[in-house]
Short mmCIF file of N, CA, C and O in Angstrom, two decimals:
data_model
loop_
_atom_site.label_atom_id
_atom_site.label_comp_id
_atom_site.label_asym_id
_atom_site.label_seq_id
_atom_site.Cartn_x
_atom_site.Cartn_y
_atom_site.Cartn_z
N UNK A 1 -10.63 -38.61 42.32
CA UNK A 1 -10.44 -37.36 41.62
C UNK A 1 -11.64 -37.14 40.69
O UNK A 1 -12.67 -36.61 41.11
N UNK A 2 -11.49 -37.57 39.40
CA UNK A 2 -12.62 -37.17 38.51
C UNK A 2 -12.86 -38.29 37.16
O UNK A 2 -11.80 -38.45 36.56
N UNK A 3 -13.67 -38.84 36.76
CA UNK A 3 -14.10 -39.27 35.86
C UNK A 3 -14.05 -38.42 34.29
O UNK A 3 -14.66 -37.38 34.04
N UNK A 4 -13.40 -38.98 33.61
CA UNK A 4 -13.33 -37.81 32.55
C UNK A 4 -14.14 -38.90 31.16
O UNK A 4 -14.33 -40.10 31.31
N UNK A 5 -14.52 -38.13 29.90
CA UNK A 5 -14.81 -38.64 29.05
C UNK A 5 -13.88 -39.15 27.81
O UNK A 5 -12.91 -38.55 27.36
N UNK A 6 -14.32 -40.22 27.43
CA UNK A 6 -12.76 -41.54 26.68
C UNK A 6 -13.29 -41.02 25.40
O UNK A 6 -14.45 -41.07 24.98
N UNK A 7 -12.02 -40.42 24.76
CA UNK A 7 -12.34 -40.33 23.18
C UNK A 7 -12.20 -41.62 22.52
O UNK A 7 -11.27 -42.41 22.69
N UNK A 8 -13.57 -41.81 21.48
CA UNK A 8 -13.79 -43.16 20.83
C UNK A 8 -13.40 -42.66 18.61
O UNK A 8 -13.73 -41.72 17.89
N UNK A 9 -12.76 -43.66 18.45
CA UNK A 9 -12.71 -43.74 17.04
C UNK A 9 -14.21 -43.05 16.67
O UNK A 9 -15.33 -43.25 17.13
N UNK A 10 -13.71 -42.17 15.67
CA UNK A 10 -12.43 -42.30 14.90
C UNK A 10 -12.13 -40.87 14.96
O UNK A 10 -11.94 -40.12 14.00
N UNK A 11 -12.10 -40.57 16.31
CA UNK A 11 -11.68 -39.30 16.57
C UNK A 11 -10.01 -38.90 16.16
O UNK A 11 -9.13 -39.39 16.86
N UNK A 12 -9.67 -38.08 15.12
CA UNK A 12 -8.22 -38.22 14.88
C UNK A 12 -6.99 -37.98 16.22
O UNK A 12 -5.87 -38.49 16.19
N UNK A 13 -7.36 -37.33 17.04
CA UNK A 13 -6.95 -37.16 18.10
C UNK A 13 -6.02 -38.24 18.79
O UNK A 13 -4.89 -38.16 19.26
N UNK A 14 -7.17 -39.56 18.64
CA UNK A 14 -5.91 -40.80 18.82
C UNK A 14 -4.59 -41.53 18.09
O UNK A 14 -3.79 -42.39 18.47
N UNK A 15 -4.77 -40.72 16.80
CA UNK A 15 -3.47 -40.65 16.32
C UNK A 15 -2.30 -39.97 16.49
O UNK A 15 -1.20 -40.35 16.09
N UNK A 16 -2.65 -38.59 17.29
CA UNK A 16 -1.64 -37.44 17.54
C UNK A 16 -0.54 -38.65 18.10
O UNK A 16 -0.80 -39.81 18.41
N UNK A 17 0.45 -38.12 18.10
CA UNK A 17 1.96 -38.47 18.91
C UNK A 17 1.51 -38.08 20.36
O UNK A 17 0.38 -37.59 20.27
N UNK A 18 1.96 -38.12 21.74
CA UNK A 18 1.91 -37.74 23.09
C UNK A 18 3.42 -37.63 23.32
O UNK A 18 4.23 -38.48 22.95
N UNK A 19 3.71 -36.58 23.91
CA UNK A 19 4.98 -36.03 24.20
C UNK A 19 5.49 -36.58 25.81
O UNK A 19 4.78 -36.62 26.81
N UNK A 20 6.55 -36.87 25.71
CA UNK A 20 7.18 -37.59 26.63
C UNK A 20 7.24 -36.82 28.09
O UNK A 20 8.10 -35.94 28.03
N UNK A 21 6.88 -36.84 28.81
CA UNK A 21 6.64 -35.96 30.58
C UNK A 21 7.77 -36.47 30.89
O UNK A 21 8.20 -37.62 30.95
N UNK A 22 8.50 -34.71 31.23
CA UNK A 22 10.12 -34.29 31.98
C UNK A 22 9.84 -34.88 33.34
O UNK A 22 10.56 -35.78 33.75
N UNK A 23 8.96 -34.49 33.97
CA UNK A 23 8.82 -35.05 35.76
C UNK A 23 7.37 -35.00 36.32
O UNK A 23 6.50 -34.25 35.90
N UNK A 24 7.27 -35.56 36.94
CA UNK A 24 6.17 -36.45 37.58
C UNK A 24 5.64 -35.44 38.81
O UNK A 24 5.75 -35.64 40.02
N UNK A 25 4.97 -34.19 38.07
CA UNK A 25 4.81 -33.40 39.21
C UNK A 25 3.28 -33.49 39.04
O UNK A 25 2.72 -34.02 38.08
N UNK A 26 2.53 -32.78 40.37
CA UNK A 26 1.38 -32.30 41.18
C UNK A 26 0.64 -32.71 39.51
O UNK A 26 -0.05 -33.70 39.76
N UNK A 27 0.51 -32.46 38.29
CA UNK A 27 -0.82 -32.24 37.44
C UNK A 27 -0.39 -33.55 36.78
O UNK A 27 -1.40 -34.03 36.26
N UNK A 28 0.68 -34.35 36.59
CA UNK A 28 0.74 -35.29 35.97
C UNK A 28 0.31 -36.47 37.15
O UNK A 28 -0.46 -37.33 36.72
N UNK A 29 0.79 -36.61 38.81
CA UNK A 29 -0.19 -37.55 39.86
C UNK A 29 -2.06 -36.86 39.99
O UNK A 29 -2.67 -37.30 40.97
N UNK A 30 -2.60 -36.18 39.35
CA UNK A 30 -3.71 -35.86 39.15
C UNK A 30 -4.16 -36.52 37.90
O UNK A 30 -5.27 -37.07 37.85
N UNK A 31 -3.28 -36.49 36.78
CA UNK A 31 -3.57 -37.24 35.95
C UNK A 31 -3.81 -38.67 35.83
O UNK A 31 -4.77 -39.29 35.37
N UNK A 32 -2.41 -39.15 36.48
CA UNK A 32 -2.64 -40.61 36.82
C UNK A 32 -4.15 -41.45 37.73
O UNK A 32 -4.71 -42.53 37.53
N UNK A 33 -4.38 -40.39 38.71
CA UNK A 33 -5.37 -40.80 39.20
C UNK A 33 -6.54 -41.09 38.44
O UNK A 33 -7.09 -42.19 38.44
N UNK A 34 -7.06 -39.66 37.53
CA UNK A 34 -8.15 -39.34 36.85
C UNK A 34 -8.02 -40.56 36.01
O UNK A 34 -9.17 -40.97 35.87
N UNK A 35 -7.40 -41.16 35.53
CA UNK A 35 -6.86 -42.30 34.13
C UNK A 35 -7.65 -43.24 35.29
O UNK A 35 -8.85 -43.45 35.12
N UNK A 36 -7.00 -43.77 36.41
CA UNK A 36 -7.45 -44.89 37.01
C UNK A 36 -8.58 -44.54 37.05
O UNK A 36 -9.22 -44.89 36.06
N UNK A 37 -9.48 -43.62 38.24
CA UNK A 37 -10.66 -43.08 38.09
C UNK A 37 -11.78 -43.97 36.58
O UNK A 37 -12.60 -44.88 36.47
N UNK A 38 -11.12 -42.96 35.73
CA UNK A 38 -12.21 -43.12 34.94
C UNK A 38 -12.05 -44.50 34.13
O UNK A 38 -13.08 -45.01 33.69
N UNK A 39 -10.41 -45.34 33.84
CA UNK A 39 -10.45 -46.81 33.97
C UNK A 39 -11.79 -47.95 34.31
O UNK A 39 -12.40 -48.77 33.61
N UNK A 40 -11.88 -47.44 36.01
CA UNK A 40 -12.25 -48.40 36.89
C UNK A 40 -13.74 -48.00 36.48
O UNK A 40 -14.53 -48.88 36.14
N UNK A 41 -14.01 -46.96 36.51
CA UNK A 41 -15.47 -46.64 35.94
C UNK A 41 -16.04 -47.33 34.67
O UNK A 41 -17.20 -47.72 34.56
N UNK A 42 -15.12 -47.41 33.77
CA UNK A 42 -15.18 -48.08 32.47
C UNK A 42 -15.19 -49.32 32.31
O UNK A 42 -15.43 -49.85 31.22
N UNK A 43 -14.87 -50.10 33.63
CA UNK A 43 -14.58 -51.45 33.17
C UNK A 43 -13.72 -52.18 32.72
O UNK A 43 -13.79 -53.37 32.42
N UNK A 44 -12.57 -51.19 32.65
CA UNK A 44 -11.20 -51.28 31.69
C UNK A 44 -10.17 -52.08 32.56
O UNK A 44 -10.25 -52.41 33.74
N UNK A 45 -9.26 -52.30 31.70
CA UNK A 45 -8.26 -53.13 32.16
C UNK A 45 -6.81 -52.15 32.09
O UNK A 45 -5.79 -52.36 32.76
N UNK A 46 -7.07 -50.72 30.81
CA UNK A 46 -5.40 -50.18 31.02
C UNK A 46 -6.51 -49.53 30.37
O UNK A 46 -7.58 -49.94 29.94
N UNK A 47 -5.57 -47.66 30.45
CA UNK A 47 -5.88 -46.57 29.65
C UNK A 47 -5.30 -45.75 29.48
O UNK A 47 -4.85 -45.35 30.56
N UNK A 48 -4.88 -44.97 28.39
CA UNK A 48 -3.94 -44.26 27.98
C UNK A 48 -3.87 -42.26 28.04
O UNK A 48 -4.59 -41.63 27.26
N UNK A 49 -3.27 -41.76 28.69
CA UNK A 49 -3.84 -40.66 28.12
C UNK A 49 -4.22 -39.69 26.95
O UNK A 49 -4.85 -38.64 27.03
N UNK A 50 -3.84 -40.11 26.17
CA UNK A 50 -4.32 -39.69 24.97
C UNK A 50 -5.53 -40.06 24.55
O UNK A 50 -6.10 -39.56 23.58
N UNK A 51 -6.20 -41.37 25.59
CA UNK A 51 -7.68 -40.94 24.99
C UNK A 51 -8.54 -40.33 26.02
O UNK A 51 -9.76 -40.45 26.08
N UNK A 52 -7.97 -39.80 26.65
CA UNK A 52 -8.88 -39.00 27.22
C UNK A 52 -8.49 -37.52 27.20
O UNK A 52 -8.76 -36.65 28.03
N UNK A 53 -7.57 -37.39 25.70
CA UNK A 53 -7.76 -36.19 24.83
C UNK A 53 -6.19 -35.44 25.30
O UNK A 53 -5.71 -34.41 24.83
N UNK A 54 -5.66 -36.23 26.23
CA UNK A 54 -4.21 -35.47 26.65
C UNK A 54 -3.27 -35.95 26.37
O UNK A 54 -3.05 -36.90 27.12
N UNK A 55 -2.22 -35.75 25.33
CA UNK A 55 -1.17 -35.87 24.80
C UNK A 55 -0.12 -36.40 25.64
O UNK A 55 0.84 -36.55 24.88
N UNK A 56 0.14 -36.67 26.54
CA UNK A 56 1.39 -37.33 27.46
C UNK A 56 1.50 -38.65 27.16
O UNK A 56 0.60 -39.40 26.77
N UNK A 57 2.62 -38.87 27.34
CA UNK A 57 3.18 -40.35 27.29
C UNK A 57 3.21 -41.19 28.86
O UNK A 57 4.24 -41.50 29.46
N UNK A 58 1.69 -41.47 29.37
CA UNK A 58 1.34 -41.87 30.56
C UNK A 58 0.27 -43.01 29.97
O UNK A 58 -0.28 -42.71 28.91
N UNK A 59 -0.15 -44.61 30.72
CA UNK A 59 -0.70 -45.23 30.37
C UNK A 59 -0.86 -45.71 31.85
O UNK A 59 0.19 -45.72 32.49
N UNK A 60 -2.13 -46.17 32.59
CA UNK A 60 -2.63 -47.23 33.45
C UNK A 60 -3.10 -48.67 33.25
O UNK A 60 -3.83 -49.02 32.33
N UNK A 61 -2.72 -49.27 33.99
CA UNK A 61 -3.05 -50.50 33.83
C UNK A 61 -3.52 -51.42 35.40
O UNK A 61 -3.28 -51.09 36.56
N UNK A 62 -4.09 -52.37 34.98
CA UNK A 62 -4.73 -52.76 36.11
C UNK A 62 -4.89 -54.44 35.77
O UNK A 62 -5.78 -54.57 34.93
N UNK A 63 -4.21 -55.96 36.24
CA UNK A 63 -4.42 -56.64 35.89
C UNK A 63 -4.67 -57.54 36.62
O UNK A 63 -4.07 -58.60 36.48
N UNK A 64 -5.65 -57.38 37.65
CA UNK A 64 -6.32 -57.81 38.69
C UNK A 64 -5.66 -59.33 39.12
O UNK A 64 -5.80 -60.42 38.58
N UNK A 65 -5.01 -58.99 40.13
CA UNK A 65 -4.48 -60.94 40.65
C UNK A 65 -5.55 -61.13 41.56
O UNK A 65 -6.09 -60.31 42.30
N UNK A 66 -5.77 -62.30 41.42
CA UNK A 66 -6.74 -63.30 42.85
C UNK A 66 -7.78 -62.23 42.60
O UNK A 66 -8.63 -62.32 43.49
N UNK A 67 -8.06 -61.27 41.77
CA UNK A 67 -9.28 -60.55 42.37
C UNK A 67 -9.03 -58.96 43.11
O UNK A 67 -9.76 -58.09 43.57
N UNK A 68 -8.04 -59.09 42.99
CA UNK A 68 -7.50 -58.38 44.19
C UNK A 68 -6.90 -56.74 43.41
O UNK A 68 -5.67 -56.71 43.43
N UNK A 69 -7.35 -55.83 42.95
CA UNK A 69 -6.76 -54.62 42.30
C UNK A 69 -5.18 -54.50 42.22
O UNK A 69 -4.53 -54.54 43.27
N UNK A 70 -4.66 -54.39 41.16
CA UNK A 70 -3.06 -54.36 41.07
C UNK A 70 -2.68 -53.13 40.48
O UNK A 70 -2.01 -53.32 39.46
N UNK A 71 -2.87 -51.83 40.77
CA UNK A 71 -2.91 -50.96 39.92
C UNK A 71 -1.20 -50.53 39.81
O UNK A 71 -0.38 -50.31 40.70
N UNK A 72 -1.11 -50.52 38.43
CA UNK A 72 0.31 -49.83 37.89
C UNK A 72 0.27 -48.82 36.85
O UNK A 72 -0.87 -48.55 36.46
N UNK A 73 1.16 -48.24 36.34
CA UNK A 73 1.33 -46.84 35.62
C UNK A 73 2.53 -46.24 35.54
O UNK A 73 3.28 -45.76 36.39
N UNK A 74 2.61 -46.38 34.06
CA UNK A 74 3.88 -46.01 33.55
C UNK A 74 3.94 -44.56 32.50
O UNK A 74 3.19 -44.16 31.61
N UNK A 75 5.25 -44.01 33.11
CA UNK A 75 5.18 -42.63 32.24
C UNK A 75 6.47 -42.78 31.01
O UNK A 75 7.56 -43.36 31.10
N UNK A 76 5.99 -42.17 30.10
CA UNK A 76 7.29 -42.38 29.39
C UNK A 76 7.70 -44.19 28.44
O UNK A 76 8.65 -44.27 27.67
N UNK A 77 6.79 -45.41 28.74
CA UNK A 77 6.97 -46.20 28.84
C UNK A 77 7.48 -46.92 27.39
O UNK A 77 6.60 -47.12 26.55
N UNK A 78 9.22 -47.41 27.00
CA UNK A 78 9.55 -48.08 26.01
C UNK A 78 9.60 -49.61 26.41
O UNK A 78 9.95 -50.16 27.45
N UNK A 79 8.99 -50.22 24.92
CA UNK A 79 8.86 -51.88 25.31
C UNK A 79 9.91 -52.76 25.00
O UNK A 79 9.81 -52.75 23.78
N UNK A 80 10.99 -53.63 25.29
CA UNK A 80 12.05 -53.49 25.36
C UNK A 80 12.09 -55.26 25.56
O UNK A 80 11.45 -55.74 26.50
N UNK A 81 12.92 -56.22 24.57
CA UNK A 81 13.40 -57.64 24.91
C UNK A 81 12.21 -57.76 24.81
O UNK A 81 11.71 -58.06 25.89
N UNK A 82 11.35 -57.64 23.86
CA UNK A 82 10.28 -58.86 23.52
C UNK A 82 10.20 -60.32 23.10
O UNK A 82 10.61 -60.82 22.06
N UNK A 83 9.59 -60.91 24.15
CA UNK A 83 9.98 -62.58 24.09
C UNK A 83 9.46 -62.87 22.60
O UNK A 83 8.64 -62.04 22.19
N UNK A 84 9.80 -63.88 21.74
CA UNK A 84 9.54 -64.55 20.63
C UNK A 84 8.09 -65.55 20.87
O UNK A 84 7.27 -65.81 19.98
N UNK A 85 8.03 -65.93 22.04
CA UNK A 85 6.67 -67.17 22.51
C UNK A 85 5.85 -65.74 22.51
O UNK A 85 6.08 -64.63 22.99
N UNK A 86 4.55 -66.43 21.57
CA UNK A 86 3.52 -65.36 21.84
C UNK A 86 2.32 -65.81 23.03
O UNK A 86 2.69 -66.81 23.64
N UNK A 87 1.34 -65.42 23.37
CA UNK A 87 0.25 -65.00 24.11
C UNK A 87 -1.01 -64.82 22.82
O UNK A 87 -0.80 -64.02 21.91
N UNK A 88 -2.01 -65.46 22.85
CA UNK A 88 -3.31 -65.12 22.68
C UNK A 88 -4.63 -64.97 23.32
O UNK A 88 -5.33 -65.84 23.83
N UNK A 89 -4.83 -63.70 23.21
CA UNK A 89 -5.82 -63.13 24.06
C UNK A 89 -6.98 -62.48 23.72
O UNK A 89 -6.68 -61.57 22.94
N UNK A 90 -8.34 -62.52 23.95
CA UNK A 90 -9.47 -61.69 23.27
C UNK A 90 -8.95 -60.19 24.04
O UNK A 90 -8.64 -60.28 25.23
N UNK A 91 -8.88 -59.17 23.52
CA UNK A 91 -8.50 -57.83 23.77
C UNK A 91 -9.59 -57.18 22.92
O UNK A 91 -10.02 -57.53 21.82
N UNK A 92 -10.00 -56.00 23.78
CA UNK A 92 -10.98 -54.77 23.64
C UNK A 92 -10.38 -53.17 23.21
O UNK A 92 -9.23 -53.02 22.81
N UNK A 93 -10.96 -52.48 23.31
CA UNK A 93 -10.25 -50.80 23.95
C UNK A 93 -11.55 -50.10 23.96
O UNK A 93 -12.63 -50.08 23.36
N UNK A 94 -10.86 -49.48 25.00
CA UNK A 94 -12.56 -48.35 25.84
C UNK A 94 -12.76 -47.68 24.43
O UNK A 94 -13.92 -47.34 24.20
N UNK A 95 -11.82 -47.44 23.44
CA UNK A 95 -11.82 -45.89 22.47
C UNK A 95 -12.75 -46.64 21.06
O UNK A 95 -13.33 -45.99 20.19
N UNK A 96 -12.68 -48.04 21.14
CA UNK A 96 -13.22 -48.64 20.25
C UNK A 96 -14.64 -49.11 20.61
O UNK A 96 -14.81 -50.31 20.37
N UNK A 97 -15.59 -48.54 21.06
CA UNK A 97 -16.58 -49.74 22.14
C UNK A 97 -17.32 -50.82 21.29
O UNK A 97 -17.62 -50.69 20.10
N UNK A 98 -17.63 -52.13 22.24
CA UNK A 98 -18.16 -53.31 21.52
C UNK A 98 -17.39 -54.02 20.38
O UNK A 98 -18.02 -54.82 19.69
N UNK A 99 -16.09 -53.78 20.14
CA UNK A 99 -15.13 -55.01 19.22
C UNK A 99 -14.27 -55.52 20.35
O UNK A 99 -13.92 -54.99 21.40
N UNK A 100 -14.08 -56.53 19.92
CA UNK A 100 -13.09 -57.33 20.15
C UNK A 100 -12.53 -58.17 19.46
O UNK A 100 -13.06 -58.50 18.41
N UNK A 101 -11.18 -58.79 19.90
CA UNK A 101 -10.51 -59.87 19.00
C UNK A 101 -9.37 -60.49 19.58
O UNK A 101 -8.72 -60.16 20.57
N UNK A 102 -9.23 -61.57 18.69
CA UNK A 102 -8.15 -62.36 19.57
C UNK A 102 -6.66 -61.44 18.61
O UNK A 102 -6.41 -61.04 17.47
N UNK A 103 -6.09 -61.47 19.80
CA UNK A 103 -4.61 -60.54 19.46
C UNK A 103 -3.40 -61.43 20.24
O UNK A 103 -3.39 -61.68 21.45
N UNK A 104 -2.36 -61.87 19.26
CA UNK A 104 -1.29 -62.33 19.53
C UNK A 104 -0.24 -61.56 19.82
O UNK A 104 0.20 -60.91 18.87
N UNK A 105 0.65 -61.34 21.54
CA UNK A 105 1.42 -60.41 21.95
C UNK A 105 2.24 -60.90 22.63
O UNK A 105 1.82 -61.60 23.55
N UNK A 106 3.77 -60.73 22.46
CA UNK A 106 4.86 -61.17 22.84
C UNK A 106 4.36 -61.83 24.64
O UNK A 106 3.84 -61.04 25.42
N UNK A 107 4.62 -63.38 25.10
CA UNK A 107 4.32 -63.69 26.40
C UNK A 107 5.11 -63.07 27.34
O UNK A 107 4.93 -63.34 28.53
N UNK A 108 5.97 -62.25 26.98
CA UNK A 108 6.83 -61.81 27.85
C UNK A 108 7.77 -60.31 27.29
O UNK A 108 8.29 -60.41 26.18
N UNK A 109 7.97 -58.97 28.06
CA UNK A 109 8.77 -58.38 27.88
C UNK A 109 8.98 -57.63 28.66
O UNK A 109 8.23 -57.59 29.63
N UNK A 110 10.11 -56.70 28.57
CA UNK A 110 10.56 -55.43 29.59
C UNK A 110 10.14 -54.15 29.48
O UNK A 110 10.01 -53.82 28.30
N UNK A 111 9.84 -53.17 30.39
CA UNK A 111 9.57 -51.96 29.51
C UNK A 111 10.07 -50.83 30.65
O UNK A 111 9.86 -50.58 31.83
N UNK A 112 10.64 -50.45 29.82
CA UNK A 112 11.40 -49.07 30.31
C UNK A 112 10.53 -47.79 30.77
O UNK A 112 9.59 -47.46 30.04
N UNK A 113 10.77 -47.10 31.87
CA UNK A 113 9.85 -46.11 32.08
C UNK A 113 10.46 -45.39 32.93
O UNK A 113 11.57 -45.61 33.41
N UNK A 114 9.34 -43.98 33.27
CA UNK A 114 10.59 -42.78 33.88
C UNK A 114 10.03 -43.53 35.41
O UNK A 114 10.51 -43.17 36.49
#
């Protein structure tokens, strides 16, 4: 589809709220694509739409097994039974470029989505 441009801090924009998508029609599977699209272009590992300036409650993710592309995407998505054992991981974001840090995140949880 299309490569779009990732809003970077400290654009206030990434603070707006994103409103929750009623159904999964024709401009929201255009969306999803464009997210992967411009993801995979980026180097990224997940991306949200709100930084690429559109308010929906849609996020991609991509967490490559064996090498092998795993692409998923959730609309609407609540995080739900977060395990107590944490995970530490160096984590980035396209909207921030060149930081990183180690970030401690539940090893395990559920997440609800439309």
């Amino acid at each position: 589809m299309s490569i779009k441009n990732i809003i970077k801090v400290p654009d206030n924009l990434l603070r707006k709220i994103s409103e929750p998508v009623e159904k999964v029609g024709t401009n929201e599977k255009k969306l999803i694509q464009d997210l992967f699209d411009t993801m995979y272009h980026s180097n990224g590992i997940g991306l949200a739409a709100i930084q690429i300036g559109i308010p929906k409650r849609i996020i991609v993710i991509d967490l490559k097994i064996e090498n092998k592309k795993n692409p998923l995407f959730f609309v609407n998505p609540i995080i739900k039974n977060k395990d107590n054992l944490k995970s530490t991981y160096e984590e980035g974001c396209l909207s921030v470029p060149n930081q990183f840090a180690e970030i401690d995140r539940p090893k395990k949880c559920d997440v609800e989505y439309l």
